[in-house]
mmCIF file of C-alpha atoms in Angstrom:
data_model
loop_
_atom_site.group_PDB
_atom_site.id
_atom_site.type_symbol
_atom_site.label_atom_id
_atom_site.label_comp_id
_atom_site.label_asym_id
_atom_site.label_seq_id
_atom_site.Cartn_x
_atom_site.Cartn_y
_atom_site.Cartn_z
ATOM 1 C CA UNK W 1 182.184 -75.021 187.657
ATOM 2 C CA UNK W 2 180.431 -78.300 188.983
ATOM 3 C CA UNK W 3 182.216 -81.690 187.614
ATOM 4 C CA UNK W 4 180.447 -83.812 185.260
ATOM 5 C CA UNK W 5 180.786 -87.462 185.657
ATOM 6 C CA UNK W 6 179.901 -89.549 182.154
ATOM 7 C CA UNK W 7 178.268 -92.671 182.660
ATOM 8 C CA UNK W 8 178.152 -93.353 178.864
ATOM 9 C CA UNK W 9 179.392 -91.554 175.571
ATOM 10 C CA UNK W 10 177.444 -92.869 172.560
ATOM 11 C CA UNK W 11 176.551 -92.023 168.986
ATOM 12 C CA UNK W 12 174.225 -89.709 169.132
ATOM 13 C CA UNK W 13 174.057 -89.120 172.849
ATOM 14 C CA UNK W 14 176.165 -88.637 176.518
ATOM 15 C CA UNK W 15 174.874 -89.370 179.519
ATOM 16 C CA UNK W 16 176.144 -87.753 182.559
ATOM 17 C CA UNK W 17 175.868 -86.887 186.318
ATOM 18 C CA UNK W 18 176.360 -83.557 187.292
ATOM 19 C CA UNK W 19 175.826 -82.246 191.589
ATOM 20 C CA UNK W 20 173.212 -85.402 191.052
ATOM 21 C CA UNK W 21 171.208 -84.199 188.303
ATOM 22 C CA UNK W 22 171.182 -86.475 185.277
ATOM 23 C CA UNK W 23 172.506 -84.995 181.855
ATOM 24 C CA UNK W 24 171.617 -86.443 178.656
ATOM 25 C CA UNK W 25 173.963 -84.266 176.050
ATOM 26 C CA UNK W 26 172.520 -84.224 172.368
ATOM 27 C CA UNK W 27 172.815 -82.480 169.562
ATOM 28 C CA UNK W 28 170.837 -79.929 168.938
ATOM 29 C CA UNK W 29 168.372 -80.003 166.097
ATOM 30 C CA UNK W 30 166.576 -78.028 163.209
ATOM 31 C CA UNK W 31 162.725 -79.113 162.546
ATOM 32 C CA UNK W 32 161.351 -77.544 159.155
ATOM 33 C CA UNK W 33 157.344 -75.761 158.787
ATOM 34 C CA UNK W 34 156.599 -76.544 154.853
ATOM 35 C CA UNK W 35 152.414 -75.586 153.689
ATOM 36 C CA UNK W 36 151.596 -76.286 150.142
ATOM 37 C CA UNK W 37 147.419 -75.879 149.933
ATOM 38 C CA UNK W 38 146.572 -75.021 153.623
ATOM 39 C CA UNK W 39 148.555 -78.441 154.012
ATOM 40 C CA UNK W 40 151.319 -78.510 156.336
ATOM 41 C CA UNK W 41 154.295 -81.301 155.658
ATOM 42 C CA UNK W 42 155.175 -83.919 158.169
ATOM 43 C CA UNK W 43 156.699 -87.253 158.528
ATOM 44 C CA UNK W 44 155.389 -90.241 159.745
ATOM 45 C CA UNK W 45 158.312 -93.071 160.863
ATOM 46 C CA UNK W 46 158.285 -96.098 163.762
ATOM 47 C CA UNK W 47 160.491 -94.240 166.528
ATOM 48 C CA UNK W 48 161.259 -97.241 168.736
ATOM 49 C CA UNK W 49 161.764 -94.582 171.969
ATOM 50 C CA UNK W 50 158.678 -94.248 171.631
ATOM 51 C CA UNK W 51 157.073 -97.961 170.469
ATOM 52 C CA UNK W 52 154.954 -96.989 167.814
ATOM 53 C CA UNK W 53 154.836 -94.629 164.776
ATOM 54 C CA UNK W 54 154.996 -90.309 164.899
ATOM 55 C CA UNK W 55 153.724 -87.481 162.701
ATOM 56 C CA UNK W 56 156.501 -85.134 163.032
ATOM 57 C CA UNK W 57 157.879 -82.210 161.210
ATOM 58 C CA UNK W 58 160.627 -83.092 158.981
ATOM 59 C CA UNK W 59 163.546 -82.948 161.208
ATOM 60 C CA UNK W 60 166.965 -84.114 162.217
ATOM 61 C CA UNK W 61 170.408 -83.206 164.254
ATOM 62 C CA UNK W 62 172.629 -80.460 162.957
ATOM 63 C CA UNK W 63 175.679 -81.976 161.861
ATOM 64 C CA UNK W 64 179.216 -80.986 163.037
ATOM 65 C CA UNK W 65 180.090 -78.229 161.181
ATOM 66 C CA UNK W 66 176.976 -77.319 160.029
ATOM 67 C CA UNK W 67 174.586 -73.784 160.293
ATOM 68 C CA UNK W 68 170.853 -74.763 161.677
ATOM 69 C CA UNK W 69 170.163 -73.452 158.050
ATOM 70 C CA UNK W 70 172.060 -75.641 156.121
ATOM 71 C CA UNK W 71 170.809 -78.709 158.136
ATOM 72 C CA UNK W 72 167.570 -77.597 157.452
ATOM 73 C CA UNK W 73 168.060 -77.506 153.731
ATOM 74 C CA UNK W 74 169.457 -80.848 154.041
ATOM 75 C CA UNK W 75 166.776 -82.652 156.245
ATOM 76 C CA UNK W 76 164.863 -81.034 153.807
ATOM 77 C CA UNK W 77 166.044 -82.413 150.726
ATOM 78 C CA UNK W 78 166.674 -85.881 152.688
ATOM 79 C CA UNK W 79 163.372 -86.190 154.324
ATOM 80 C CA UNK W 80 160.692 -84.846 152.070
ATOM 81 C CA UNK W 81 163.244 -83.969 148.127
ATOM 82 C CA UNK W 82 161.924 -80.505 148.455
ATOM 83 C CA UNK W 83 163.903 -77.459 148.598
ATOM 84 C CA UNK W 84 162.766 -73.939 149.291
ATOM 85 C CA UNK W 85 164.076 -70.369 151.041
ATOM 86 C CA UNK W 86 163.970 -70.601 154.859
ATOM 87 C CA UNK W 87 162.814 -67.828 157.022
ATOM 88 C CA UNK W 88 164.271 -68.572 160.664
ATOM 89 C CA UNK W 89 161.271 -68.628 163.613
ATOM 90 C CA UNK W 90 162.325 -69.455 166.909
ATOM 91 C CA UNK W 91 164.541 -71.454 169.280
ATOM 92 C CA UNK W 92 163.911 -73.970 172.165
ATOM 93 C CA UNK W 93 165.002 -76.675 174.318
ATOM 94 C CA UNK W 94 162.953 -79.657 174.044
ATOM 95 C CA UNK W 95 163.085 -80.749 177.986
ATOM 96 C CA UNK W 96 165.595 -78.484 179.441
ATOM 97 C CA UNK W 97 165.140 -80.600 182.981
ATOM 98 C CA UNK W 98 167.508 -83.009 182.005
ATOM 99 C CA UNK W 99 168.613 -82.560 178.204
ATOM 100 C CA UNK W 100 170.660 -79.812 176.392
ATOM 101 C CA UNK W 101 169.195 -80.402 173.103
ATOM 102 C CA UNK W 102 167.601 -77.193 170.968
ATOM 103 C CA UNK W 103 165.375 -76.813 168.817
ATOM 104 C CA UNK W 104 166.065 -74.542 165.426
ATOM 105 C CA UNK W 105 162.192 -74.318 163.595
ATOM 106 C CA UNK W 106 162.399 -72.666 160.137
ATOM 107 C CA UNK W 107 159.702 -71.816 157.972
ATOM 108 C CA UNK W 108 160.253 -72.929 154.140
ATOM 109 C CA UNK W 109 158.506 -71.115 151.278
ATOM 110 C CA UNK W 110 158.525 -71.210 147.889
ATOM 111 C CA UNK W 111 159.030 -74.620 147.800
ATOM 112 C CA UNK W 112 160.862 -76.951 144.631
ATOM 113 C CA UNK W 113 161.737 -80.630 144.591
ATOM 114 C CA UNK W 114 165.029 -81.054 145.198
ATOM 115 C CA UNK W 115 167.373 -84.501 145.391
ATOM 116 C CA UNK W 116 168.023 -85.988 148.489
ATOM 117 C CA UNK W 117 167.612 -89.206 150.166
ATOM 118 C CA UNK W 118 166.237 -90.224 154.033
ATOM 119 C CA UNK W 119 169.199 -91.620 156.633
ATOM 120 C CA UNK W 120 169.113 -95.632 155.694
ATOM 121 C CA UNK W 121 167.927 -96.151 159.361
ATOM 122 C CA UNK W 122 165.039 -94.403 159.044
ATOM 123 C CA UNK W 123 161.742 -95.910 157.282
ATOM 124 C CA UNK W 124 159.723 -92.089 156.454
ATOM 125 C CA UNK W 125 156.180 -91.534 154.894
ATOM 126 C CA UNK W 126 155.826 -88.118 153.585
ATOM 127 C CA UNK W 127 152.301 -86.568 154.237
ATOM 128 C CA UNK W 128 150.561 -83.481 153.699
ATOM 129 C CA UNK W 129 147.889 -82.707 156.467
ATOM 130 C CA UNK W 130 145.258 -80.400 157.317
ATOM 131 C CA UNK W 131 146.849 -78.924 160.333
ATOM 132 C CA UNK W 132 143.698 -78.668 162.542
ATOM 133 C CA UNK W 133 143.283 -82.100 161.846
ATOM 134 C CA UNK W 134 146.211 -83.425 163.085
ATOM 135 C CA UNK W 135 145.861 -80.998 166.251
ATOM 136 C CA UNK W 136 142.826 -82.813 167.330
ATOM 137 C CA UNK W 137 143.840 -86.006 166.464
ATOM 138 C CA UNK W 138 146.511 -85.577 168.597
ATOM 139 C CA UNK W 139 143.887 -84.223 171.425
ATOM 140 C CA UNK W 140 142.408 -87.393 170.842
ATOM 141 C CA UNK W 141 145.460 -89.584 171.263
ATOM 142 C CA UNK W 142 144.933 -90.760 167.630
ATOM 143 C CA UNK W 143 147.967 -89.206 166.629
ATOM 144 C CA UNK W 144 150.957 -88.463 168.089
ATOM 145 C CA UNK W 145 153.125 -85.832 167.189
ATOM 146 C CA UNK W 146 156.705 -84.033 168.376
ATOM 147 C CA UNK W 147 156.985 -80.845 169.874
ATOM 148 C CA UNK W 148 158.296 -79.219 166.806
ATOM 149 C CA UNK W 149 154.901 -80.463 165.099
ATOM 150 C CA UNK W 150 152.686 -78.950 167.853
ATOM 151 C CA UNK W 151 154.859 -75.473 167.301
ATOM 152 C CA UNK W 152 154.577 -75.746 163.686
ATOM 153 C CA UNK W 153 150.618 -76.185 163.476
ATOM 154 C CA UNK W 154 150.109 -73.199 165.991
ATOM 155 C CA UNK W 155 152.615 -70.997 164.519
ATOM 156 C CA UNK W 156 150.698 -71.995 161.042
ATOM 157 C CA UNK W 157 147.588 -70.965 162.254
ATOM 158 C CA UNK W 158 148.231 -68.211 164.100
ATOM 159 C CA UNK W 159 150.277 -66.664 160.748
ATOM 160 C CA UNK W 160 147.182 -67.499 158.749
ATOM 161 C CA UNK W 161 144.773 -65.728 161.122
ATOM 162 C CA UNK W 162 147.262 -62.744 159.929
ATOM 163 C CA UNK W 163 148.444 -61.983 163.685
ATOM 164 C CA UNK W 164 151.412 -59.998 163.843
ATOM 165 C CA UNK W 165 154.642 -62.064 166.062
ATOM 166 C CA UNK D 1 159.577 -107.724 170.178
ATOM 167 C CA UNK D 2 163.364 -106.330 170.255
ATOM 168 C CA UNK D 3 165.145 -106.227 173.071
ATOM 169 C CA UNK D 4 166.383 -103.534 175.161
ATOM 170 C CA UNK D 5 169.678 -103.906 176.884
ATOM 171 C CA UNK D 6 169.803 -101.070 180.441
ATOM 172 C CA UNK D 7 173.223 -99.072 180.254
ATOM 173 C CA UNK D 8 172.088 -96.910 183.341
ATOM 174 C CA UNK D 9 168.959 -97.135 185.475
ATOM 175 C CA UNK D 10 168.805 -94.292 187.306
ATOM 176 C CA UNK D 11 166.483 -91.267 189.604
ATOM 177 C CA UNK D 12 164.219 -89.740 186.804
ATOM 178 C CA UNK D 13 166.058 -91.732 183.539
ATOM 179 C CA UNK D 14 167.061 -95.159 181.932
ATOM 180 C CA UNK D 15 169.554 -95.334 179.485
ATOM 181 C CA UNK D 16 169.168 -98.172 176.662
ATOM 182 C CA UNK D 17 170.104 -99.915 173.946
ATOM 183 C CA UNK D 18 167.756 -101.111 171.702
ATOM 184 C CA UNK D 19 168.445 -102.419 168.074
ATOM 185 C CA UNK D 20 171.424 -100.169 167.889
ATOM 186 C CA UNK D 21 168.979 -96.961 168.897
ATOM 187 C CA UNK D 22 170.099 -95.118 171.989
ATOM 188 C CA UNK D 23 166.910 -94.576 174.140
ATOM 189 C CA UNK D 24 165.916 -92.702 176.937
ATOM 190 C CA UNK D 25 163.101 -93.667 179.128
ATOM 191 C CA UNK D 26 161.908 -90.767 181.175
ATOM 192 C CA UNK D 27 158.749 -90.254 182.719
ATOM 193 C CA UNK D 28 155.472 -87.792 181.318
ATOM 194 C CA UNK D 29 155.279 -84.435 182.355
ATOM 195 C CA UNK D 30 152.885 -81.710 182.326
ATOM 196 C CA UNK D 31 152.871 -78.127 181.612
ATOM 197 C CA UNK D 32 150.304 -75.018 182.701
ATOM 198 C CA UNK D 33 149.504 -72.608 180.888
ATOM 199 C CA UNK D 34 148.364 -69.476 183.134
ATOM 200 C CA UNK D 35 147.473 -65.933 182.013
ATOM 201 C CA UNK D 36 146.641 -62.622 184.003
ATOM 202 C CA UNK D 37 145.982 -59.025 182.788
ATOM 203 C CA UNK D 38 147.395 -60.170 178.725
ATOM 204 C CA UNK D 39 150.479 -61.965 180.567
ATOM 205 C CA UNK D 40 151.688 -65.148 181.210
ATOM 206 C CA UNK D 41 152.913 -67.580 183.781
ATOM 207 C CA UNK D 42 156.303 -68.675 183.619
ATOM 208 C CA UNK D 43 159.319 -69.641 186.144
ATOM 209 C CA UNK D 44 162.351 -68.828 185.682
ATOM 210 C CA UNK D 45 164.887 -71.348 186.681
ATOM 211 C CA UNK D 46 168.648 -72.355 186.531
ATOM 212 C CA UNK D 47 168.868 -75.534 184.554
ATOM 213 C CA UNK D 48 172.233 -77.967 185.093
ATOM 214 C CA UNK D 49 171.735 -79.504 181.616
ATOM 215 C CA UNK D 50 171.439 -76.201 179.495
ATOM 216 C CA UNK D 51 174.496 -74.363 181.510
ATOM 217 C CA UNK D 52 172.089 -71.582 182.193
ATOM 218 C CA UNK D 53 168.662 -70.300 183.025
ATOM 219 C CA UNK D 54 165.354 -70.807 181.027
ATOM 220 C CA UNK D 55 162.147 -69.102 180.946
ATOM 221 C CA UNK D 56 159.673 -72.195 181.271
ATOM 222 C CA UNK D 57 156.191 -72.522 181.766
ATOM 223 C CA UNK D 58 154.980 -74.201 185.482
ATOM 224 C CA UNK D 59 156.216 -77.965 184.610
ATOM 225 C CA UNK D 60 157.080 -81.196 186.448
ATOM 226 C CA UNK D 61 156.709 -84.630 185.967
ATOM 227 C CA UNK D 62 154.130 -87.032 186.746
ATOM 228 C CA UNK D 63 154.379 -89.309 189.922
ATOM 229 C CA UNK D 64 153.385 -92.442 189.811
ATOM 230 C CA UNK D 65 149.604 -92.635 190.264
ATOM 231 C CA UNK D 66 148.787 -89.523 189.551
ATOM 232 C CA UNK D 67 146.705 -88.182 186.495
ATOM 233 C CA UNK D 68 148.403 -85.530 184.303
ATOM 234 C CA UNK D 69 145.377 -83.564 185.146
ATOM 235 C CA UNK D 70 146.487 -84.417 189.225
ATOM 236 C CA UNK D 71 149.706 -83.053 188.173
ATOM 237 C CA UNK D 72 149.013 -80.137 187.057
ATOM 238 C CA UNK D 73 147.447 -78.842 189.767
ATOM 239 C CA UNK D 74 150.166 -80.264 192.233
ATOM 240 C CA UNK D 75 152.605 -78.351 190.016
ATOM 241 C CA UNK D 76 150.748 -75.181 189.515
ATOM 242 C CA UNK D 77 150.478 -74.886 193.621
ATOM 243 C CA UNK D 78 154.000 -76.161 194.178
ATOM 244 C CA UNK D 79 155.998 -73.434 191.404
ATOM 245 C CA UNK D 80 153.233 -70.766 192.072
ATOM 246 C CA UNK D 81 151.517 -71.026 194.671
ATOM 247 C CA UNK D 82 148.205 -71.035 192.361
ATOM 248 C CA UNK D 83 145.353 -72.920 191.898
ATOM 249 C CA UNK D 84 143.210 -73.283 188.902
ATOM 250 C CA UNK D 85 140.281 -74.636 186.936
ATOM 251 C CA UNK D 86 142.083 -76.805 184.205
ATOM 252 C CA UNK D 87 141.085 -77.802 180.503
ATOM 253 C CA UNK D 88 143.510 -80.354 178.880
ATOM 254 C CA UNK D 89 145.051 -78.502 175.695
ATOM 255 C CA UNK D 90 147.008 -81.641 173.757
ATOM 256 C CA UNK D 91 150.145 -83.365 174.243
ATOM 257 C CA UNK D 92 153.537 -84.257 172.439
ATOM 258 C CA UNK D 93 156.912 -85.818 172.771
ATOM 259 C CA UNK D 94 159.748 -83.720 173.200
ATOM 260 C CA UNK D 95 162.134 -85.485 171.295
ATOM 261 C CA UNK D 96 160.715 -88.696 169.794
ATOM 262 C CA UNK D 97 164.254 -89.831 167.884
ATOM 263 C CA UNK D 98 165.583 -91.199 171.288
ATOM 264 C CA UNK D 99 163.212 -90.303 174.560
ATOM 265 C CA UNK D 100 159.860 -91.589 175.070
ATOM 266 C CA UNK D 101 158.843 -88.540 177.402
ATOM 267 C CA UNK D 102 155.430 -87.064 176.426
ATOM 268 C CA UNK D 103 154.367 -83.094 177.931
ATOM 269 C CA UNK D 104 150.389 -82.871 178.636
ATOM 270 C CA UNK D 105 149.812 -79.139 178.337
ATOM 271 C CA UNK D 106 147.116 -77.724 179.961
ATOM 272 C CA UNK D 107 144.963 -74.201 180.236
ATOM 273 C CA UNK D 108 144.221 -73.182 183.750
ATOM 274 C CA UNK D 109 141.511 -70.192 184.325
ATOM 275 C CA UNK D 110 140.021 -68.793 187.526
ATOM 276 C CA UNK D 111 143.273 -68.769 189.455
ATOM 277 C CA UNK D 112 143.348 -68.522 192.982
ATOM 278 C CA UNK D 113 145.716 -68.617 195.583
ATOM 279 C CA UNK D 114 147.105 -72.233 196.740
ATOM 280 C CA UNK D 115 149.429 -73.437 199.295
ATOM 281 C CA UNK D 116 152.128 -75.671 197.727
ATOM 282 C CA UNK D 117 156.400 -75.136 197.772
ATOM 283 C CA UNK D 118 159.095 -76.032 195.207
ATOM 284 C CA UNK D 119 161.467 -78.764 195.069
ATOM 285 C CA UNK D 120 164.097 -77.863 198.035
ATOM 286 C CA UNK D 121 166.421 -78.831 194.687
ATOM 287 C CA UNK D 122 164.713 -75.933 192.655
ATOM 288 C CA UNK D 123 165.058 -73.038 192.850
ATOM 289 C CA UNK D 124 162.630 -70.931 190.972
ATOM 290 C CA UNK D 125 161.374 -67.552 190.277
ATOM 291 C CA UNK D 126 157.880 -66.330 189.135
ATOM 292 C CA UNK D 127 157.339 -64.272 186.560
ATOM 293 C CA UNK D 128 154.359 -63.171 184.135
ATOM 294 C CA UNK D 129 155.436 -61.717 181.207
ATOM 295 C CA UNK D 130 153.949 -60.237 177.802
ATOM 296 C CA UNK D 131 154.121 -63.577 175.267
ATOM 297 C CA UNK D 132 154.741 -61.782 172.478
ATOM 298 C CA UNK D 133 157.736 -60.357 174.174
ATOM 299 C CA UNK D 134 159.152 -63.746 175.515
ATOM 300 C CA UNK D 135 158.532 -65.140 171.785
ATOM 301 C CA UNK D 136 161.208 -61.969 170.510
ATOM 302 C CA UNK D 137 163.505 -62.504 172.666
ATOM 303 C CA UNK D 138 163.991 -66.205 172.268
ATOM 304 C CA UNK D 139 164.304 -65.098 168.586
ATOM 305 C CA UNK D 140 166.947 -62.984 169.226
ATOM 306 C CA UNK D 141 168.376 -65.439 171.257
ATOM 307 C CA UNK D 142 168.144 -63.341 174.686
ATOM 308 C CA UNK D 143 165.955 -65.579 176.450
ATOM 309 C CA UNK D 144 166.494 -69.427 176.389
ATOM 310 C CA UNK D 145 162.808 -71.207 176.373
ATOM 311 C CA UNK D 146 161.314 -74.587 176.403
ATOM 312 C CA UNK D 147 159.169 -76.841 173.963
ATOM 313 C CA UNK D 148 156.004 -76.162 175.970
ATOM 314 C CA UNK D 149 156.620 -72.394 176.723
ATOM 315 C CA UNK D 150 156.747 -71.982 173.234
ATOM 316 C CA UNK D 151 153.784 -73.890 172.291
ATOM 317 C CA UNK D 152 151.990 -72.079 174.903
ATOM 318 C CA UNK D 153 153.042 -68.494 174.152
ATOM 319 C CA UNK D 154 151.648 -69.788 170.269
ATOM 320 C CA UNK D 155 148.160 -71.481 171.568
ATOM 321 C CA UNK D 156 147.882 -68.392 173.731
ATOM 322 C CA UNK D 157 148.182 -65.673 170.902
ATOM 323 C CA UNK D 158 146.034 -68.167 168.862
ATOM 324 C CA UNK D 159 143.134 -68.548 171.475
ATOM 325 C CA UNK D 160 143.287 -64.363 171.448
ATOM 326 C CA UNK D 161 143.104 -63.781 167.724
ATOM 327 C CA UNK D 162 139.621 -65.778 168.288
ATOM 328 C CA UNK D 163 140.441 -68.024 166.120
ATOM 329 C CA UNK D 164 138.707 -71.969 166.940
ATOM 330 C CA UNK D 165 140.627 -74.766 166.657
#
């Protein structure tokens, strides 16, 4: 078992040096696919990683304690008020070169407003968008969206083409 | 404009502090998506950060000068030894909440042998593999993938279901 050397322990991640690789330790994540009219649900917030403003899929860490389900019904609730009954997709890591952090996407149906309110650090529009749209905007560098967004759009319209996964 | 305090300057990362935000800088990357005979390209790899080995598509980061497009190809010959016409597909941040890295995914077609050779710190396997099956067993949690693998494996099922985008 190789040694791992933290340079830094923070809130919501560790940085480490492991046989010389780099090691950013995060927590991993759920990331939620909501369609109400052939619209899909995203968020749009200033991420200052970044320097400018996302459209994302509603989204957020799973806290400790928690099932990727139930912080998907929270994130949910927080990001967007909705509620609804999620069907799990798929798994992945978001940049498994240097970060442990996973991705949980879940598909919500049936969907009800629900109570909730957005982290107090976080500034979120909720938007319903044509998901072709937004999948050439962001071809076009007009828009740009997380990798959970680009999943969500082609899983979206792939299940509406009625292709069996 | 806020200010952003370094905690760690390092090989292929900065760590920093900005208005109480942890934040990763990293550099872009690209990604290649590659099919043959219904399969596709991917490289199978042990990962430090993830404990474990992932089933990725051909991926690397982009050196300073190039063009993601000059990437691509320089990663597509280095991981497998291929070559490739190349259409750009769309991009996306892998984890916008705290890293500023962006993944340019392309579509190569017309492969051809190419002389190129991994990383001497990578050590990587080639494999083509039936997406459908790769998507299942991340599901079931038998294969670990990444954020581009998936959103290839979905954009490559999409683009075969002849459906335009």
């Amino acid at each position: 078992m190789p040694s791992r050397r933290y340079v830094y322990q923070g809130r919501i991640l560790n940085l480490a040096i492991e046989d010389g690789f780099e090691i950013v330790e995060h927590d991993h994540a759920v990331a939620i696919l909501a369609e109400r009219n052939g619209k899909l649900l995203f968020v749009r917030q200033h991420r200052p990683a970044v320097g400018g403003s996302t459209l994302e899929l509603p989204a957020g860490l799973i806290h400790p304690g928690e099932t990727p389900q139930e912080a998907a019904l929270r994130e949910l609730a927080e990001e967007a008020q909705l509620s609804g009954e999620l069907e799990f997709l798929n798994s992945f890591y978001v940049s498994p070169g240097f970060c442990d952090e996973k991705v949980f996407l879940f598909r919500a149906s049936n969907l009800q407003p629900a109570q909730g309110t957005p982290d107090p650090d976080e500034e979120i529009s909720v938007e319903w968008h044509d998901p072709k749209e937004v999948y050439r905007a962001a071809q076009a560098g007009k828009e740009q969206i997380s990798a959970p967004a680009m999943a969500g759009i082609l899983y979206y319209l792939l299940e509406t083409t009625h292709s069996s996964l």
